[in-house]
Amino acid sequence: DPDMPFVPSMPEDQFILVEEGDPAVIPCRTSDPDAQVTLVNSLDKSVNALYDTKQGFTGNFPAGSYTCKTMVKGVEFKSDEFLIYIIRATSQLPVEIEALKTVYKTGETIVVTCVVFDNEVVNLQWNYPGKVKEKGLIKLDDIKVPSQKLVYTLTIPEASVKDTGDYECTARHATKEVKENKKVVITVHDKGFVHLEPQFSPLEAVNLHEVKNFVVDVQ
């Protein structure tokens, strides 16, 4: 099509996530297999890369915006702009889950934290008893120093006995078919309780001048 030498791209194709050190494909494809295509960066400088009309440009590109150009009968055409994001990631997915405590009373606030290490972009989902009612508040902290970690915090205000159960986070790798999940069991009691276990009988006899200890275990 001389009026549209570049095949229209889908919006999701214009955002390219690539791991550090991995090659990326900038998918500006042409409707003319013999078209001469040039790749330029945000400074309009030509970028040297391998081109395939069915795929686009392949290479190790720095993060930034890129555009493809071609000429048709002396008229210059530009493709859509493509944005490359470089992400820090490992092939493994180290995940840890932590709860400040695992036993709560009604009315207290439950806090559970899920931490993903050495990966900058992941998809994380929570499963917990109050999820259907969207009771939880989720916060994300992206920490880069001294090392990369994503800290997801799930907070359940005004806990009730119905919030007792499994709290599970599932992390999925942004670019690989890798997932990891961790779980912690939380118990919510209607009210606080104390359990006393005396280590002596209801009636004890003591001899004169005898020293005797009376021990009670308190939980």
PDB file of C-alpha atoms in Angstrom:
ATOM      1  CA  ASP A   1       0.000   0.000   0.000  1.00  0.00           C
ATOM      2  CA  PRO A   2       1.912   3.096  -1.173  1.00  0.00           C
ATOM      3  CA  ASP A   3      -0.252   5.315   1.052  1.00  0.00           C
ATOM      4  CA  MET A   4       0.513   3.216   4.157  1.00  0.00           C
ATOM      5  CA  PRO A   5       3.937   1.603   3.796  1.00  0.00           C
ATOM      6  CA  PHE A   6       4.061   0.628   7.506  1.00  0.00           C
ATOM      7  CA  VAL A   7       1.623  -1.979   8.763  1.00  0.00           C
ATOM      8  CA  PRO A   8      -0.409  -0.359  11.609  1.00  0.00           C
ATOM      9  CA  SER A   9       0.749  -1.562  15.017  1.00  0.00           C
ATOM     10  CA  MET A  10      -1.351  -2.453  18.043  1.00  0.00           C
ATOM     11  CA  PRO A  11      -0.978  -0.057  21.008  1.00  0.00           C
ATOM     12  CA  GLU A  12       0.467  -2.852  23.177  1.00  0.00           C
ATOM     13  CA  ASP A  13       3.173  -3.504  20.539  1.00  0.00           C
ATOM     14  CA  GLN A  14       4.514   0.015  20.977  1.00  0.00           C
ATOM     15  CA  PHE A  15       5.663  -0.645  24.568  1.00  0.00           C
ATOM     16  CA  ILE A  16       8.542  -3.107  24.582  1.00  0.00           C
ATOM     17  CA  LEU A  17       9.786  -4.629  27.849  1.00  0.00           C
ATOM     18  CA  VAL A  18      13.222  -6.225  27.592  1.00  0.00           C
ATOM     19  CA  GLU A  19      15.512  -7.653  30.233  1.00  0.00           C
ATOM     20  CA  GLU A  20      19.027  -6.274  30.681  1.00  0.00           C
ATOM     21  CA  GLY A  21      21.366  -7.715  28.057  1.00  0.00           C
ATOM     22  CA  ASP A  22      18.615  -9.343  25.959  1.00  0.00           C
ATOM     23  CA  PRO A  23      17.899  -8.405  22.314  1.00  0.00           C
ATOM     24  CA  ALA A  24      14.622  -6.698  21.464  1.00  0.00           C
ATOM     25  CA  VAL A  25      12.438  -6.509  18.350  1.00  0.00           C
ATOM     26  CA  ILE A  26      11.073  -3.137  17.226  1.00  0.00           C
ATOM     27  CA  PRO A  27       8.101  -4.373  15.166  1.00  0.00           C
ATOM     28  CA  CYS A  28       7.810  -1.812  12.362  1.00  0.00           C
ATOM     29  CA  ARG A  29       6.786  -3.983   9.399  1.00  0.00           C
ATOM     30  CA  THR A  30       6.302  -2.800   5.833  1.00  0.00           C
ATOM     31  CA  SER A  31       3.616  -3.605   3.263  1.00  0.00           C
ATOM     32  CA  ASP A  32       6.341  -3.580   0.567  1.00  0.00           C
ATOM     33  CA  PRO A  33       8.948  -6.362   1.094  1.00  0.00           C
ATOM     34  CA  ASP A  34      11.489  -4.371  -0.939  1.00  0.00           C
ATOM     35  CA  ALA A  35      11.169  -1.162   1.083  1.00  0.00           C
ATOM     36  CA  GLN A  36      14.368   0.399   2.461  1.00  0.00           C
ATOM     37  CA  VAL A  37      13.764   1.136   6.138  1.00  0.00           C
ATOM     38  CA  THR A  38      15.844   3.204   8.562  1.00  0.00           C
ATOM     39  CA  LEU A  39      15.631   3.109  12.342  1.00  0.00           C
ATOM     40  CA  VAL A  40      16.162   6.373  14.254  1.00  0.00           C
ATOM     41  CA  ASN A  41      16.259   7.183  17.963  1.00  0.00           C
ATOM     42  CA  SER A  42      14.695  10.114  19.840  1.00  0.00           C
ATOM     43  CA  LEU A  43      17.546  12.379  18.640  1.00  0.00           C
ATOM     44  CA  ASP A  44      16.679  11.465  15.020  1.00  0.00           C
ATOM     45  CA  LYS A  45      20.016   9.661  14.694  1.00  0.00           C
ATOM     46  CA  SER A  46      20.225   6.499  12.624  1.00  0.00           C
ATOM     47  CA  VAL A  47      20.567   3.250  14.596  1.00  0.00           C
ATOM     48  CA  ASN A  48      22.346   0.266  13.086  1.00  0.00           C
ATOM     49  CA  ALA A  49      20.295  -2.950  13.452  1.00  0.00           C
ATOM     50  CA  LEU A  50      19.254  -6.061  11.526  1.00  0.00           C
ATOM     51  CA  TYR A  51      15.955  -5.592   9.650  1.00  0.00           C
ATOM     52  CA  ASP A  52      13.377  -8.143   8.572  1.00  0.00           C
ATOM     53  CA  THR A  53      10.237  -6.874   6.771  1.00  0.00           C
ATOM     54  CA  LYS A  54       8.122  -9.553   8.512  1.00  0.00           C
ATOM     55  CA  GLN A  55       9.387  -8.789  12.020  1.00  0.00           C
ATOM     56  CA  GLY A  56      11.116  -5.412  12.226  1.00  0.00           C
ATOM     57  CA  PHE A  57      14.489  -4.390  13.673  1.00  0.00           C
ATOM     58  CA  THR A  58      16.337  -6.739  16.022  1.00  0.00           C
ATOM     59  CA  GLY A  59      19.192  -5.679  18.286  1.00  0.00           C
ATOM     60  CA  ASN A  60      20.377  -4.694  21.748  1.00  0.00           C
ATOM     61  CA  PHE A  61      18.846  -1.244  22.073  1.00  0.00           C
ATOM     62  CA  PRO A  62      19.237   1.230  24.952  1.00  0.00           C
ATOM     63  CA  ALA A  63      16.028   2.322  26.669  1.00  0.00           C
ATOM     64  CA  GLY A  64      14.225   5.127  24.846  1.00  0.00           C
ATOM     65  CA  SER A  65      11.937   5.906  21.916  1.00  0.00           C
ATOM     66  CA  TYR A  66      12.490   4.704  18.347  1.00  0.00           C
ATOM     67  CA  THR A  67      10.829   5.392  15.001  1.00  0.00           C
ATOM     68  CA  CYS A  68      11.171   3.734  11.592  1.00  0.00           C
ATOM     69  CA  LYS A  69      11.382   5.687   8.333  1.00  0.00           C
ATOM     70  CA  THR A  70      10.996   4.750   4.673  1.00  0.00           C
ATOM     71  CA  MET A  71      10.698   6.550   1.335  1.00  0.00           C
ATOM     72  CA  VAL A  72       7.905   5.953  -1.208  1.00  0.00           C
ATOM     73  CA  LYS A  73       8.225   7.857  -4.505  1.00  0.00           C
ATOM     74  CA  GLY A  74      10.265  10.575  -2.833  1.00  0.00           C
ATOM     75  CA  VAL A  75       7.876  10.960   0.108  1.00  0.00           C
ATOM     76  CA  GLU A  76       9.099  10.101   3.617  1.00  0.00           C
ATOM     77  CA  PHE A  77       6.857   8.047   5.875  1.00  0.00           C
ATOM     78  CA  LYS A  78       7.303   7.422   9.610  1.00  0.00           C
ATOM     79  CA  SER A  79       6.050   4.507  11.655  1.00  0.00           C
ATOM     80  CA  ASP A  80       4.447   4.761  15.071  1.00  0.00           C
ATOM     81  CA  GLU A  81       6.797   5.536  17.962  1.00  0.00           C
ATOM     82  CA  PHE A  82       8.096   2.510  19.862  1.00  0.00           C
ATOM     83  CA  LEU A  83       9.204   2.786  23.504  1.00  0.00           C
ATOM     84  CA  ILE A  84      11.779   0.384  24.923  1.00  0.00           C
ATOM     85  CA  TYR A  85      11.973  -0.185  28.662  1.00  0.00           C
ATOM     86  CA  ILE A  86      14.948  -2.050  30.136  1.00  0.00           C
ATOM     87  CA  ILE A  87      13.994  -4.076  33.205  1.00  0.00           C
ATOM     88  CA  ARG A  88      16.159  -5.781  35.798  1.00  0.00           C
ATOM     89  CA  ALA A  89      15.134  -9.397  36.203  1.00  0.00           C
ATOM     90  CA  THR A  90      16.464 -12.842  37.007  1.00  0.00           C
ATOM     91  CA  SER A  91      15.297 -16.129  35.508  1.00  0.00           C
ATOM     92  CA  GLN A  92      14.317 -17.259  39.006  1.00  0.00           C
ATOM     93  CA  LEU A  93      11.672 -15.519  41.089  1.00  0.00           C
ATOM     94  CA  PRO A  94      12.764 -15.243  44.746  1.00  0.00           C
ATOM     95  CA  VAL A  95       9.688 -14.461  46.873  1.00  0.00           C
ATOM     96  CA  GLU A  96       9.200 -14.219  50.646  1.00  0.00           C
ATOM     97  CA  ILE A  97       6.018 -13.688  52.651  1.00  0.00           C
ATOM     98  CA  GLU A  98       5.985 -12.271  56.161  1.00  0.00           C
ATOM     99  CA  ALA A  99       3.314 -11.467  58.747  1.00  0.00           C
ATOM    100  CA  LEU A 100       3.985  -9.245  61.752  1.00  0.00           C
ATOM    101  CA  LYS A 101       2.048 -11.874  63.734  1.00  0.00           C
ATOM    102  CA  THR A 102      -0.241 -14.765  62.827  1.00  0.00           C
ATOM    103  CA  VAL A 103      -2.799 -14.494  65.664  1.00  0.00           C
ATOM    104  CA  TYR A 104      -5.079 -11.445  65.948  1.00  0.00           C
ATOM    105  CA  LYS A 105      -8.090 -10.277  67.920  1.00  0.00           C
ATOM    106  CA  THR A 106     -11.287  -8.922  66.367  1.00  0.00           C
ATOM    107  CA  GLY A 107     -10.871  -5.244  65.486  1.00  0.00           C
ATOM    108  CA  GLU A 108      -7.106  -5.377  65.020  1.00  0.00           C
ATOM    109  CA  THR A 109      -5.368  -4.630  61.691  1.00  0.00           C
ATOM    110  CA  ILE A 110      -3.832  -7.561  59.811  1.00  0.00           C
ATOM    111  CA  VAL A 111      -0.609  -6.783  57.927  1.00  0.00           C
ATOM    112  CA  VAL A 112       1.011  -9.262  55.529  1.00  0.00           C
ATOM    113  CA  THR A 113       4.026  -8.441  53.332  1.00  0.00           C
ATOM    114  CA  CYS A 114       5.163 -10.194  50.153  1.00  0.00           C
ATOM    115  CA  VAL A 115       8.655  -9.324  48.865  1.00  0.00           C
ATOM    116  CA  VAL A 116       9.994 -10.076  45.357  1.00  0.00           C
ATOM    117  CA  PHE A 117      13.778  -9.857  45.018  1.00  0.00           C
ATOM    118  CA  ASP A 118      15.970  -8.939  41.999  1.00  0.00           C
ATOM    119  CA  ASN A 119      13.028  -8.423  39.622  1.00  0.00           C
ATOM    120  CA  GLU A 120      11.819  -4.998  38.599  1.00  0.00           C
ATOM    121  CA  VAL A 121       8.542  -5.882  36.881  1.00  0.00           C
ATOM    122  CA  VAL A 122       6.287  -8.723  38.039  1.00  0.00           C
ATOM    123  CA  ASN A 123       2.580  -9.415  38.186  1.00  0.00           C
ATOM    124  CA  LEU A 124       1.494 -10.131  41.758  1.00  0.00           C
ATOM    125  CA  GLN A 125      -1.877 -11.326  42.998  1.00  0.00           C
ATOM    126  CA  TRP A 126      -3.192 -11.786  46.523  1.00  0.00           C
ATOM    127  CA  ASN A 127      -5.633 -14.462  47.645  1.00  0.00           C
ATOM    128  CA  TYR A 128      -7.124 -14.129  51.126  1.00  0.00           C
ATOM    129  CA  PRO A 129     -10.487 -14.729  52.878  1.00  0.00           C
ATOM    130  CA  GLY A 130     -11.770 -11.165  52.415  1.00  0.00           C
ATOM    131  CA  LYS A 131     -10.783 -10.794  48.741  1.00  0.00           C
ATOM    132  CA  VAL A 132     -14.348 -11.204  47.414  1.00  0.00           C
ATOM    133  CA  LYS A 133     -15.404  -8.170  49.468  1.00  0.00           C
ATOM    134  CA  GLU A 134     -12.209  -6.320  48.441  1.00  0.00           C
ATOM    135  CA  LYS A 135     -11.473  -5.773  52.100  1.00  0.00           C
ATOM    136  CA  GLY A 136      -7.704  -5.524  51.710  1.00  0.00           C
ATOM    137  CA  LEU A 137      -5.632  -2.422  50.977  1.00  0.00           C
ATOM    138  CA  ILE A 138      -2.568  -3.103  48.805  1.00  0.00           C
ATOM    139  CA  LYS A 139       0.522  -0.922  48.730  1.00  0.00           C
ATOM    140  CA  LEU A 140       3.663  -1.318  46.596  1.00  0.00           C
ATOM    141  CA  ASP A 141       7.130  -0.014  47.481  1.00  0.00           C
ATOM    142  CA  ASP A 142       9.798  -0.279  44.755  1.00  0.00           C
ATOM    143  CA  ILE A 143      13.160  -0.325  46.551  1.00  0.00           C
ATOM    144  CA  LYS A 144      16.313  -0.110  44.421  1.00  0.00           C
ATOM    145  CA  VAL A 145      19.054   0.535  47.019  1.00  0.00           C
ATOM    146  CA  PRO A 146      21.031  -1.360  48.228  1.00  0.00           C
ATOM    147  CA  SER A 147      19.362  -4.045  46.093  1.00  0.00           C
ATOM    148  CA  GLN A 148      16.256  -4.372  43.917  1.00  0.00           C
ATOM    149  CA  LYS A 149      13.119  -5.547  45.684  1.00  0.00           C
ATOM    150  CA  LEU A 150       9.382  -5.028  45.309  1.00  0.00           C
ATOM    151  CA  VAL A 151       7.531  -4.903  48.627  1.00  0.00           C
ATOM    152  CA  TYR A 152       3.784  -5.583  48.406  1.00  0.00           C
ATOM    153  CA  THR A 153       1.893  -4.908  51.657  1.00  0.00           C
ATOM    154  CA  LEU A 154      -1.642  -6.205  52.233  1.00  0.00           C
ATOM    155  CA  THR A 155      -3.533  -4.516  55.085  1.00  0.00           C
ATOM    156  CA  ILE A 156      -6.881  -5.720  56.465  1.00  0.00           C
ATOM    157  CA  PRO A 157      -8.393  -3.083  58.797  1.00  0.00           C
ATOM    158  CA  GLU A 158     -10.918  -4.026  61.495  1.00  0.00           C
ATOM    159  CA  ALA A 159     -10.294  -7.780  61.279  1.00  0.00           C
ATOM    160  CA  SER A 160     -13.075 -10.224  62.146  1.00  0.00           C
ATOM    161  CA  VAL A 161     -13.200 -13.974  62.733  1.00  0.00           C
ATOM    162  CA  LYS A 162     -14.162 -14.347  59.040  1.00  0.00           C
ATOM    163  CA  ASP A 163     -10.674 -13.086  58.111  1.00  0.00           C
ATOM    164  CA  THR A 164      -9.145 -16.298  59.470  1.00  0.00           C
ATOM    165  CA  GLY A 165      -7.519 -18.417  56.762  1.00  0.00           C
ATOM    166  CA  ASP A 166      -4.766 -18.636  54.152  1.00  0.00           C
ATOM    167  CA  TYR A 167      -3.070 -15.466  52.920  1.00  0.00           C
ATOM    168  CA  GLU A 168      -1.262 -16.227  49.673  1.00  0.00           C
ATOM    169  CA  CYS A 169       0.701 -14.097  47.213  1.00  0.00           C
ATOM    170  CA  THR A 170       1.465 -15.325  43.686  1.00  0.00           C
ATOM    171  CA  ALA A 171       4.181 -13.568  41.651  1.00  0.00           C
ATOM    172  CA  ARG A 172       4.472 -14.064  37.887  1.00  0.00           C
ATOM    173  CA  HIS A 173       7.542 -13.157  35.826  1.00  0.00           C
ATOM    174  CA  ALA A 174       6.936 -10.305  33.370  1.00  0.00           C
ATOM    175  CA  THR A 175       8.700 -11.935  30.413  1.00  0.00           C
ATOM    176  CA  LYS A 176       9.017 -15.660  31.268  1.00  0.00           C
ATOM    177  CA  GLU A 177       6.549 -18.401  32.148  1.00  0.00           C
ATOM    178  CA  VAL A 178       7.761 -18.484  35.753  1.00  0.00           C
ATOM    179  CA  LYS A 179       5.636 -18.066  38.860  1.00  0.00           C
ATOM    180  CA  GLU A 180       6.142 -18.439  42.585  1.00  0.00           C
ATOM    181  CA  ASN A 181       3.656 -18.392  45.430  1.00  0.00           C
ATOM    182  CA  LYS A 182       4.006 -18.191  49.205  1.00  0.00           C
ATOM    183  CA  LYS A 183       1.410 -18.649  51.936  1.00  0.00           C
ATOM    184  CA  VAL A 184       0.905 -17.838  55.621  1.00  0.00           C
ATOM    185  CA  VAL A 185      -2.011 -18.859  57.864  1.00  0.00           C
ATOM    186  CA  ILE A 186      -3.675 -16.085  59.880  1.00  0.00           C
ATOM    187  CA  THR A 187      -6.055 -16.724  62.811  1.00  0.00           C
ATOM    188  CA  VAL A 188      -8.471 -14.097  64.180  1.00  0.00           C
ATOM    189  CA  HIS A 189     -10.109 -14.724  67.574  1.00  0.00           C
ATOM    190  CA  ASP A 190     -13.345 -13.128  68.719  1.00  0.00           C
ATOM    191  CA  LYS A 191     -11.549 -11.899  71.841  1.00  0.00           C
ATOM    192  CA  GLY A 192      -8.247 -12.298  73.594  1.00  0.00           C
ATOM    193  CA  PHE A 193      -7.721 -15.227  75.941  1.00  0.00           C
ATOM    194  CA  VAL A 194      -5.333 -16.431  78.638  1.00  0.00           C
ATOM    195  CA  HIS A 195      -4.619 -20.115  79.283  1.00  0.00           C
ATOM    196  CA  LEU A 196      -3.316 -21.033  82.741  1.00  0.00           C
ATOM    197  CA  GLU A 197      -1.716 -24.391  83.466  1.00  0.00           C
ATOM    198  CA  PRO A 198      -0.691 -24.825  87.142  1.00  0.00           C
ATOM    199  CA  GLN A 199       2.034 -27.367  87.866  1.00  0.00           C
ATOM    200  CA  PHE A 200       0.620 -28.271  91.294  1.00  0.00           C
ATOM    201  CA  SER A 201      -2.434 -29.859  92.879  1.00  0.00           C
ATOM    202  CA  PRO A 202      -5.457 -28.034  94.350  1.00  0.00           C
ATOM    203  CA  LEU A 203      -4.181 -28.948  97.831  1.00  0.00           C
ATOM    204  CA  GLU A 204      -0.457 -28.949  98.646  1.00  0.00           C
ATOM    205  CA  ALA A 205       1.262 -29.775 101.969  1.00  0.00           C
ATOM    206  CA  VAL A 206       4.492 -28.096 103.042  1.00  0.00           C
ATOM    207  CA  ASN A 207       6.752 -29.220 105.889  1.00  0.00           C
ATOM    208  CA  LEU A 208       8.143 -26.730 108.362  1.00  0.00           C
ATOM    209  CA  HIS A 209      11.142 -24.833 106.926  1.00  0.00           C
ATOM    210  CA  GLU A 210      10.625 -26.528 103.543  1.00  0.00           C
ATOM    211  CA  VAL A 211      11.034 -24.344 100.461  1.00  0.00           C
ATOM    212  CA  LYS A 212       8.532 -25.182  97.753  1.00  0.00           C
ATOM    213  CA  ASN A 213       8.005 -23.627  94.322  1.00  0.00           C
ATOM    214  CA  PHE A 214       4.593 -23.183  92.763  1.00  0.00           C
ATOM    215  CA  VAL A 215       4.834 -22.872  88.939  1.00  0.00           C
ATOM    216  CA  VAL A 216       2.107 -21.731  86.543  1.00  0.00           C
ATOM    217  CA  ASP A 217       2.487 -21.726  82.738  1.00  0.00           C
ATOM    218  CA  VAL A 218       0.670 -18.758  81.207  1.00  0.00           C
ATOM    219  CA  GLN A 219      -0.149 -18.600  77.497  1.00  0.00           C
TER     220      GLN A 219
END
